[in-house]
Every structure is written in C-alpha cells, then in structure tokens.
Amino acid sequence: MKILHARDENTAQPIENTFIAVEGRDTEVGRCTVTSQMLPKLFPDHPHIIDIEVTGREDALDALYGAGVARAQLAAMMEKQGAIIRTKGTNALRERLHPLGFRETDAEVRLERTHRRGPVIKQLPVRCTIVFDTLDDELEARYFIERYNEIYSTDTGREYLREVRSKQGFSRTVMAAPDGLAGEMLAWVEDGVGIIGYIYTSPRFRRRGVADYLLDLARKYFLDAGIEVSRIDIWTRMRAAHAMASNAGFRVTETLKRYLTIDINKEDMIL
C-alpha cells in the first residue's frame, strides 16, 4: 500500500492537501483531505483551524491520518500563528489517534433551560437602550451581514440571514449605546422550543453584562409567547460563551459534534 497525493483530474498535478491510499497499481482504498480556515474573532489564540477528514479501509487509516497530520503541521508552521488541528472523533478513533498527539478537547454541545417566570432582573448597562426589530431595514441587514461574515470568516452571512428570518417568531434584539452597537441577539422558535441562534457582544462592551441582559430578555420574550424551554448551541472551546450560557441557567443536554484536536501554540513554532 502506498500513500500518494491525489492528482487534479484536468491537469494531473498533485493536490497538496489531499492524500490517497493506493493498493496495487491504481486501486484507491482510502483518502485524506486537509482544509483550513482563519477564525481570529472566535479563537484569537489559535485562529488557524485545520480540519482533517479521512475515509477508507481500516488498514489504510493510520497511514492516512499520519500524512494528514504532517501536512497540517506544515500548514501551521507556514502561517506562524496558533493553530488547532482537529478531526471528528469517536471513542474508537480516540485510541487510534492518541499516539499522533490528538486529545478530546472540543465539542459542539446543545444546552437547554426551562424558563422561570418573573421580571427581567439583569441590569441594563449604563446609557444603553434596547430595540427590537426583524432586520427588515436594508441598511441594518447589510451591517449585520458584514459583522457575521467578519466573525465567522465567511461570505455566507446573507444566506444565513435569509434562512433565519423565515423562522417562526424571528426577532432581533439590539442593545445600543450612544456611540454604537453594544450587542445583539437573534431568536426564533422551532418545534415549540425557543432558539438563541446568534448572540454577539461588541469587544469594548464585554464583561459588562450585555449577554446576560439579552438572555434574560429572551427568557421573557419566550415566556410571553408561551414557550417554556429554550436552547443554544455552543462550542466548548469558546469558554466565555459556555460560561455565559451556564450562568443563565442553560445545561448541556446533547453533544452534537465531538472533535479530537492537537493545539499548536504560536510561541512553540520554530522553522
């Protein structure tokens, strides 16, 4: 069995981020793809996210993962920034990848809370006001799309907004300060459950209770609509967001995705 670079079908040139396991002359028995993205707004210490995806025959997996990790490490060194090498994990895979340095350190989890009736008790930050809308205004929608694309390093903000605006009970809550946006939240209803689909705090307003207040408003909004349970999906690596949800009464009910990761710190990179 050999591990080779896959080749472009049109040019026959090697594809540096894709490996294939080949048996005999040309029988492909496995494939490894390495992709990467920069998410500095979400993970400032490790903004370079490198994903490894491997499929194939059982006896080809170890070699393919080894090739993928080597390629991912080289990509991290070339960028010279903190990086997270990750692959979707299972219990069996955890044991297989432990020798390569992978650890189970990240997951996307679903948290839920049952609402308690009562007034909004969180304190609105000084000189801030609350505005509710549905992002019908073209200028407001454009600013939201720009923020979303910057945070997630994507160009899909317009499609995301179009999708969520069609949801039942869609509403945006804006916390405005005299000199600009302090925070915002998108919420809607699915199958009788309140969804916190997006929540954002401007950097200069962090640790001032913006998200706490918005989540308390969401509780009242859902209760007024007859919704007694709400949920939010969060990456556990985003520790501040996870703590925010926990402090608001959300508890983990389901693990949606589980990742095995290798963290590469910027200060450890030596070429």
mmCIF file of C-alpha atoms in Angstrom:
data_model
loop_
_atom_site.group_PDB
_atom_site.id
_atom_site.type_symbol
_atom_site.label_atom_id
_atom_site.label_comp_id
_atom_site.label_asym_id
_atom_site.label_seq_id
_atom_site.Cartn_x
_atom_site.Cartn_y
_atom_site.Cartn_z
ATOM 1 C CA MET A 1 0.000 0.000 0.000
ATOM 2 C CA LYS A 2 1.264 3.473 -0.897
ATOM 3 C CA ILE A 3 0.239 6.938 0.267
ATOM 4 C CA LEU A 4 0.279 9.429 -2.596
ATOM 5 C CA HIS A 5 -1.018 12.885 -3.341
ATOM 6 C CA ALA A 6 -4.265 12.820 -5.255
ATOM 7 C CA ARG A 7 -3.998 14.428 -8.678
ATOM 8 C CA ASP A 8 -6.140 17.044 -10.354
ATOM 9 C CA GLU A 9 -8.344 15.410 -12.972
ATOM 10 C CA ASN A 10 -7.738 18.179 -15.513
ATOM 11 C CA THR A 11 -4.045 18.970 -15.046
ATOM 12 C CA ALA A 12 -2.763 15.744 -13.435
ATOM 13 C CA GLN A 13 -0.885 17.939 -10.957
ATOM 14 C CA PRO A 14 -0.597 16.737 -7.333
ATOM 15 C CA ILE A 15 -3.155 18.170 -4.891
ATOM 16 C CA GLU A 16 -1.006 19.000 -1.887
ATOM 17 C CA ASN A 17 -3.821 18.867 0.684
ATOM 18 C CA THR A 18 -5.317 15.552 -0.451
ATOM 19 C CA PHE A 19 -3.775 12.107 0.009
ATOM 20 C CA ILE A 20 -4.921 8.735 -1.264
ATOM 21 C CA ALA A 21 -4.018 5.227 -0.155
ATOM 22 C CA VAL A 22 -3.369 3.062 -3.205
ATOM 23 C CA GLU A 23 -3.132 -0.703 -3.360
ATOM 24 C CA GLY A 24 -1.597 -2.469 -6.345
ATOM 25 C CA ARG A 25 -1.265 -0.299 -9.418
ATOM 26 C CA ASP A 26 -4.174 2.097 -9.056
ATOM 27 C CA THR A 27 -6.802 0.834 -6.625
ATOM 28 C CA GLU A 28 -7.745 3.624 -4.184
ATOM 29 C CA VAL A 29 -8.605 2.256 -0.728
ATOM 30 C CA GLY A 30 -8.667 5.477 1.301
ATOM 31 C CA ARG A 31 -8.493 9.247 1.151
ATOM 32 C CA CYS A 32 -7.428 12.090 3.466
ATOM 33 C CA THR A 33 -8.338 15.751 2.914
ATOM 34 C CA VAL A 34 -6.833 18.656 4.858
ATOM 35 C CA THR A 35 -8.661 22.004 4.853
ATOM 36 C CA SER A 36 -8.062 25.152 6.844
ATOM 37 C CA GLN A 37 -9.651 28.470 7.750
ATOM 38 C CA MET A 38 -8.822 31.516 9.839
ATOM 39 C CA LEU A 39 -11.177 32.414 12.705
ATOM 40 C CA PRO A 40 -9.329 35.149 14.630
ATOM 41 C CA LYS A 41 -12.532 36.661 16.055
ATOM 42 C CA LEU A 42 -13.636 33.362 17.597
ATOM 43 C CA PHE A 43 -10.260 31.911 18.591
ATOM 44 C CA PRO A 44 -7.712 34.735 18.956
ATOM 45 C CA ASP A 45 -5.026 32.497 20.488
ATOM 46 C CA HIS A 46 -5.440 29.700 17.918
ATOM 47 C CA PRO A 47 -7.041 31.362 14.873
ATOM 48 C CA HIS A 48 -5.809 28.803 12.310
ATOM 49 C CA ILE A 49 -8.294 25.913 12.259
ATOM 50 C CA ILE A 50 -7.089 22.889 10.261
ATOM 51 C CA ASP A 51 -9.545 20.052 9.670
ATOM 52 C CA ILE A 52 -8.541 16.513 8.702
ATOM 53 C CA GLU A 53 -11.133 14.206 7.142
ATOM 54 C CA VAL A 54 -10.241 10.568 6.470
ATOM 55 C CA THR A 55 -12.288 7.821 4.838
ATOM 56 C CA GLY A 56 -11.332 4.384 3.642
ATOM 57 C CA ARG A 57 -10.425 0.861 4.507
ATOM 58 C CA GLU A 58 -9.491 0.061 8.086
ATOM 59 C CA ASP A 59 -5.891 -0.911 7.290
ATOM 60 C CA ALA A 60 -5.283 2.391 5.467
ATOM 61 C CA LEU A 61 -6.461 4.756 8.213
ATOM 62 C CA ASP A 62 -3.302 5.026 10.310
ATOM 63 C CA ALA A 63 -1.121 5.971 7.347
ATOM 64 C CA LEU A 64 -3.678 8.467 6.033
ATOM 65 C CA TYR A 65 -4.044 10.191 9.396
ATOM 66 C CA GLY A 66 -0.251 10.341 9.689
ATOM 67 C CA ALA A 67 0.001 12.031 6.283
ATOM 68 C CA GLY A 68 -2.785 14.424 7.186
ATOM 69 C CA VAL A 69 -1.184 15.444 10.485
ATOM 70 C CA ALA A 70 2.178 16.028 8.803
ATOM 71 C CA ARG A 71 0.540 18.238 6.192
ATOM 72 C CA ALA A 72 -1.479 20.103 8.844
ATOM 73 C CA GLN A 73 1.646 20.751 10.948
ATOM 74 C CA LEU A 74 3.446 22.139 7.903
ATOM 75 C CA ALA A 75 0.475 24.402 7.131
ATOM 76 C CA ALA A 76 0.504 25.652 10.735
ATOM 77 C CA MET A 77 4.223 26.402 10.588
ATOM 78 C CA MET A 78 3.837 28.298 7.318
ATOM 79 C CA GLU A 79 1.176 30.580 8.812
ATOM 80 C CA LYS A 80 3.180 31.070 12.040
ATOM 81 C CA GLN A 81 0.020 31.508 14.115
ATOM 82 C CA GLY A 82 -1.550 29.444 16.839
ATOM 83 C CA ALA A 83 -3.407 26.532 15.268
ATOM 84 C CA ILE A 84 -5.904 23.799 16.096
ATOM 85 C CA ILE A 85 -5.619 20.579 14.132
ATOM 86 C CA ARG A 86 -8.871 18.697 14.512
ATOM 87 C CA THR A 87 -10.868 15.724 13.251
ATOM 88 C CA LYS A 88 -14.321 14.474 14.143
ATOM 89 C CA GLY A 89 -13.901 11.902 16.895
ATOM 90 C CA THR A 90 -15.344 8.675 18.236
ATOM 91 C CA ASN A 91 -14.235 6.509 21.149
ATOM 92 C CA ALA A 92 -12.519 4.054 18.807
ATOM 93 C CA LEU A 93 -10.800 6.831 16.907
ATOM 94 C CA ARG A 94 -9.584 8.448 20.127
ATOM 95 C CA GLU A 95 -7.462 5.398 20.928
ATOM 96 C CA ARG A 96 -6.143 5.197 17.377
ATOM 97 C CA LEU A 97 -5.093 8.853 17.220
ATOM 98 C CA HIS A 98 -3.694 9.241 20.719
ATOM 99 C CA PRO A 99 -0.132 8.366 19.563
ATOM 100 C CA LEU A 100 -0.311 11.190 16.988
ATOM 101 C CA GLY A 101 -0.980 13.718 19.757
ATOM 102 C CA PHE A 102 -4.737 14.092 19.441
ATOM 103 C CA ARG A 103 -6.782 14.709 22.561
ATOM 104 C CA GLU A 104 -10.547 15.023 23.033
ATOM 105 C CA THR A 105 -10.742 18.714 23.878
ATOM 106 C CA ASP A 106 -13.521 20.196 21.773
ATOM 107 C CA ALA A 107 -17.182 19.616 21.048
ATOM 108 C CA GLU A 108 -20.291 21.391 19.876
ATOM 109 C CA VAL A 109 -22.900 20.958 22.575
ATOM 110 C CA ARG A 110 -26.589 21.776 22.883
ATOM 111 C CA LEU A 111 -27.687 23.474 26.089
ATOM 112 C CA GLU A 112 -31.276 23.941 27.249
ATOM 113 C CA ARG A 113 -33.034 25.734 30.073
ATOM 114 C CA THR A 114 -36.556 25.721 31.457
ATOM 115 C CA HIS A 115 -37.797 29.252 31.948
ATOM 116 C CA ARG A 116 -38.782 30.619 35.318
ATOM 117 C CA ARG A 117 -41.431 33.273 35.407
ATOM 118 C CA GLY A 118 -40.527 36.639 36.759
ATOM 119 C CA PRO A 119 -39.347 40.100 35.727
ATOM 120 C CA VAL A 120 -36.078 40.831 33.951
ATOM 121 C CA ILE A 121 -33.604 41.039 36.815
ATOM 122 C CA LYS A 122 -30.323 41.613 34.977
ATOM 123 C CA GLN A 123 -29.073 45.186 34.857
ATOM 124 C CA LEU A 124 -29.025 47.067 31.584
ATOM 125 C CA PRO A 125 -25.540 48.595 31.125
ATOM 126 C CA VAL A 126 -25.437 52.319 31.773
ATOM 127 C CA ARG A 127 -26.655 54.553 28.913
ATOM 128 C CA CYS A 128 -27.677 51.584 26.776
ATOM 129 C CA THR A 129 -31.118 51.103 25.280
ATOM 130 C CA ILE A 130 -32.965 48.120 23.797
ATOM 131 C CA VAL A 131 -34.501 47.983 20.310
ATOM 132 C CA PHE A 132 -36.454 45.083 18.783
ATOM 133 C CA ASP A 133 -36.664 44.531 15.034
ATOM 134 C CA THR A 134 -36.689 41.806 12.385
ATOM 135 C CA LEU A 135 -33.843 43.182 10.237
ATOM 136 C CA ASP A 136 -36.258 44.407 7.567
ATOM 137 C CA ASP A 137 -34.261 47.593 7.108
ATOM 138 C CA GLU A 138 -31.812 47.119 4.231
ATOM 139 C CA LEU A 139 -29.028 49.140 5.842
ATOM 140 C CA GLU A 140 -29.313 47.316 9.182
ATOM 141 C CA ALA A 141 -29.348 43.970 7.369
ATOM 142 C CA ARG A 142 -26.186 44.906 5.481
ATOM 143 C CA TYR A 143 -24.359 45.852 8.680
ATOM 144 C CA PHE A 144 -25.412 42.570 10.293
ATOM 145 C CA ILE A 145 -24.189 40.557 7.307
ATOM 146 C CA GLU A 146 -20.838 42.364 7.416
ATOM 147 C CA ARG A 147 -20.437 41.585 11.130
ATOM 148 C CA TYR A 148 -21.432 37.951 10.669
ATOM 149 C CA ASN A 149 -19.011 37.456 7.787
ATOM 150 C CA GLU A 150 -16.165 39.057 9.732
ATOM 151 C CA ILE A 151 -16.754 36.974 12.875
ATOM 152 C CA TYR A 152 -17.018 33.652 11.046
ATOM 153 C CA SER A 153 -14.550 34.494 8.248
ATOM 154 C CA THR A 154 -17.150 33.585 5.654
ATOM 155 C CA ASP A 155 -19.245 35.078 2.888
ATOM 156 C CA THR A 156 -22.448 33.249 3.836
ATOM 157 C CA GLY A 157 -23.965 35.938 6.051
ATOM 158 C CA ARG A 158 -26.630 36.888 3.530
ATOM 159 C CA GLU A 159 -27.788 33.270 3.136
ATOM 160 C CA TYR A 160 -27.773 32.770 6.919
ATOM 161 C CA LEU A 161 -29.896 35.881 7.456
ATOM 162 C CA ARG A 162 -32.354 34.881 4.729
ATOM 163 C CA GLU A 163 -32.779 31.462 6.352
ATOM 164 C CA VAL A 164 -33.293 32.619 9.941
ATOM 165 C CA ARG A 165 -35.627 35.475 9.028
ATOM 166 C CA SER A 166 -38.034 32.851 7.680
ATOM 167 C CA LYS A 167 -38.201 31.095 11.063
ATOM 168 C CA GLN A 168 -41.304 31.237 13.252
ATOM 169 C CA GLY A 169 -41.229 34.118 15.711
ATOM 170 C CA PHE A 170 -37.955 35.542 14.406
ATOM 171 C CA SER A 171 -36.780 38.625 16.268
ATOM 172 C CA ARG A 172 -33.572 40.573 16.706
ATOM 173 C CA THR A 173 -32.816 42.311 19.985
ATOM 174 C CA VAL A 174 -30.324 45.166 19.747
ATOM 175 C CA MET A 175 -28.562 46.768 22.679
ATOM 176 C CA ALA A 176 -27.498 50.214 21.520
ATOM 177 C CA ALA A 177 -25.033 52.544 23.218
ATOM 178 C CA PRO A 178 -24.775 56.278 22.452
ATOM 179 C CA ASP A 179 -21.724 55.633 20.279
ATOM 180 C CA GLY A 180 -22.738 52.406 18.563
ATOM 181 C CA LEU A 181 -23.724 48.767 18.936
ATOM 182 C CA ALA A 182 -23.201 47.143 22.337
ATOM 183 C CA GLY A 183 -24.679 43.745 21.465
ATOM 184 C CA GLU A 184 -27.363 41.876 19.575
ATOM 185 C CA MET A 185 -29.232 38.587 19.618
ATOM 186 C CA LEU A 186 -31.282 36.635 17.094
ATOM 187 C CA ALA A 187 -34.033 34.350 18.395
ATOM 188 C CA TRP A 188 -36.855 32.274 16.943
ATOM 189 C CA VAL A 189 -38.990 29.194 17.644
ATOM 190 C CA GLU A 190 -38.598 25.615 16.379
ATOM 191 C CA ASP A 191 -40.915 22.765 17.352
ATOM 192 C CA GLY A 192 -42.155 24.636 20.392
ATOM 193 C CA VAL A 193 -38.638 25.421 21.666
ATOM 194 C CA GLY A 194 -37.092 28.883 21.801
ATOM 195 C CA ILE A 195 -33.831 29.122 19.868
ATOM 196 C CA ILE A 196 -30.999 31.525 20.654
ATOM 197 C CA GLY A 197 -29.408 31.335 17.231
ATOM 198 C CA TYR A 198 -26.873 34.147 17.498
ATOM 199 C CA ILE A 199 -25.605 36.373 20.260
ATOM 200 C CA TYR A 200 -22.858 38.967 19.960
ATOM 201 C CA THR A 201 -21.188 41.499 22.250
ATOM 202 C CA SER A 202 -19.018 44.286 20.859
ATOM 203 C CA PRO A 203 -15.427 43.915 22.139
ATOM 204 C CA ARG A 204 -15.486 47.181 24.083
ATOM 205 C CA PHE A 205 -18.655 46.087 25.939
ATOM 206 C CA ARG A 206 -17.506 42.642 27.010
ATOM 207 C CA ARG A 207 -17.665 41.742 30.715
ATOM 208 C CA ARG A 208 -20.285 44.430 31.277
ATOM 209 C CA GLY A 209 -23.360 42.212 31.389
ATOM 210 C CA VAL A 210 -24.533 42.682 27.801
ATOM 211 C CA ALA A 211 -25.091 38.991 27.005
ATOM 212 C CA ASP A 212 -26.592 38.338 30.450
ATOM 213 C CA TYR A 213 -29.193 41.030 29.894
ATOM 214 C CA LEU A 214 -30.006 39.854 26.364
ATOM 215 C CA LEU A 215 -30.513 36.272 27.525
ATOM 216 C CA ASP A 216 -32.791 37.434 30.331
ATOM 217 C CA LEU A 217 -34.835 39.376 27.790
ATOM 218 C CA ALA A 218 -35.032 36.232 25.664
ATOM 219 C CA ARG A 219 -36.460 34.335 28.635
ATOM 220 C CA LYS A 220 -39.251 36.888 28.976
ATOM 221 C CA TYR A 221 -39.814 37.006 25.209
ATOM 222 C CA PHE A 222 -40.254 33.246 25.020
ATOM 223 C CA LEU A 223 -42.472 33.072 28.104
ATOM 224 C CA ASP A 224 -44.733 35.787 26.690
ATOM 225 C CA ALA A 225 -45.077 33.599 23.583
ATOM 226 C CA GLY A 226 -45.952 30.548 25.686
ATOM 227 C CA ILE A 227 -42.535 28.905 25.194
ATOM 228 C CA GLU A 228 -41.183 27.310 28.372
ATOM 229 C CA VAL A 229 -37.870 25.888 27.096
ATOM 230 C CA SER A 230 -35.068 27.479 25.089
ATOM 231 C CA ARG A 231 -31.782 26.196 23.758
ATOM 232 C CA ILE A 232 -28.446 27.375 22.434
ATOM 233 C CA ASP A 233 -25.621 25.515 20.653
ATOM 234 C CA ILE A 234 -22.048 26.390 21.672
ATOM 235 C CA TRP A 235 -18.502 25.184 21.036
ATOM 236 C CA THR A 236 -16.972 24.165 24.374
ATOM 237 C CA ARG A 237 -13.666 25.742 23.339
ATOM 238 C CA MET A 238 -15.432 29.101 23.450
ATOM 239 C CA ARG A 239 -15.195 29.094 27.224
ATOM 240 C CA ALA A 240 -16.584 32.576 27.821
ATOM 241 C CA ALA A 241 -19.711 31.787 25.783
ATOM 242 C CA HIS A 242 -20.129 28.452 27.552
ATOM 243 C CA ALA A 243 -19.835 30.146 30.961
ATOM 244 C CA MET A 244 -22.314 32.825 29.885
ATOM 245 C CA ALA A 245 -24.920 30.203 28.976
ATOM 246 C CA SER A 246 -24.304 28.204 32.149
ATOM 247 C CA ASN A 247 -24.710 31.310 34.309
ATOM 248 C CA ALA A 248 -28.036 31.973 32.577
ATOM 249 C CA GLY A 249 -29.308 28.536 33.583
ATOM 250 C CA PHE A 250 -28.588 26.536 30.431
ATOM 251 C CA ARG A 251 -27.413 22.925 30.909
ATOM 252 C CA VAL A 252 -25.866 20.533 28.391
ATOM 253 C CA THR A 253 -28.399 18.041 27.025
ATOM 254 C CA GLU A 254 -26.647 16.716 23.915
ATOM 255 C CA THR A 255 -23.254 16.580 22.219
ATOM 256 C CA LEU A 256 -23.751 17.443 18.542
ATOM 257 C CA LYS A 257 -20.173 17.057 17.338
ATOM 258 C CA ARG A 258 -17.109 15.699 19.082
ATOM 259 C CA TYR A 259 -13.597 16.624 17.972
ATOM 260 C CA LEU A 260 -10.137 15.273 18.641
ATOM 261 C CA THR A 261 -7.591 18.068 18.480
ATOM 262 C CA ILE A 262 -3.923 18.976 18.542
ATOM 263 C CA ASP A 263 -3.211 22.515 19.749
ATOM 264 C CA ILE A 264 -0.175 24.282 18.313
ATOM 265 C CA ASN A 265 0.818 27.430 20.170
ATOM 266 C CA LYS A 266 2.369 30.321 18.278
ATOM 267 C CA GLU A 267 5.314 30.534 20.658
ATOM 268 C CA ASP A 268 6.175 26.876 20.041
ATOM 269 C CA MET A 269 6.670 27.313 16.298
ATOM 270 C CA ILE A 270 10.267 27.081 15.158
ATOM 271 C CA LEU A 271 11.092 26.741 11.467
#
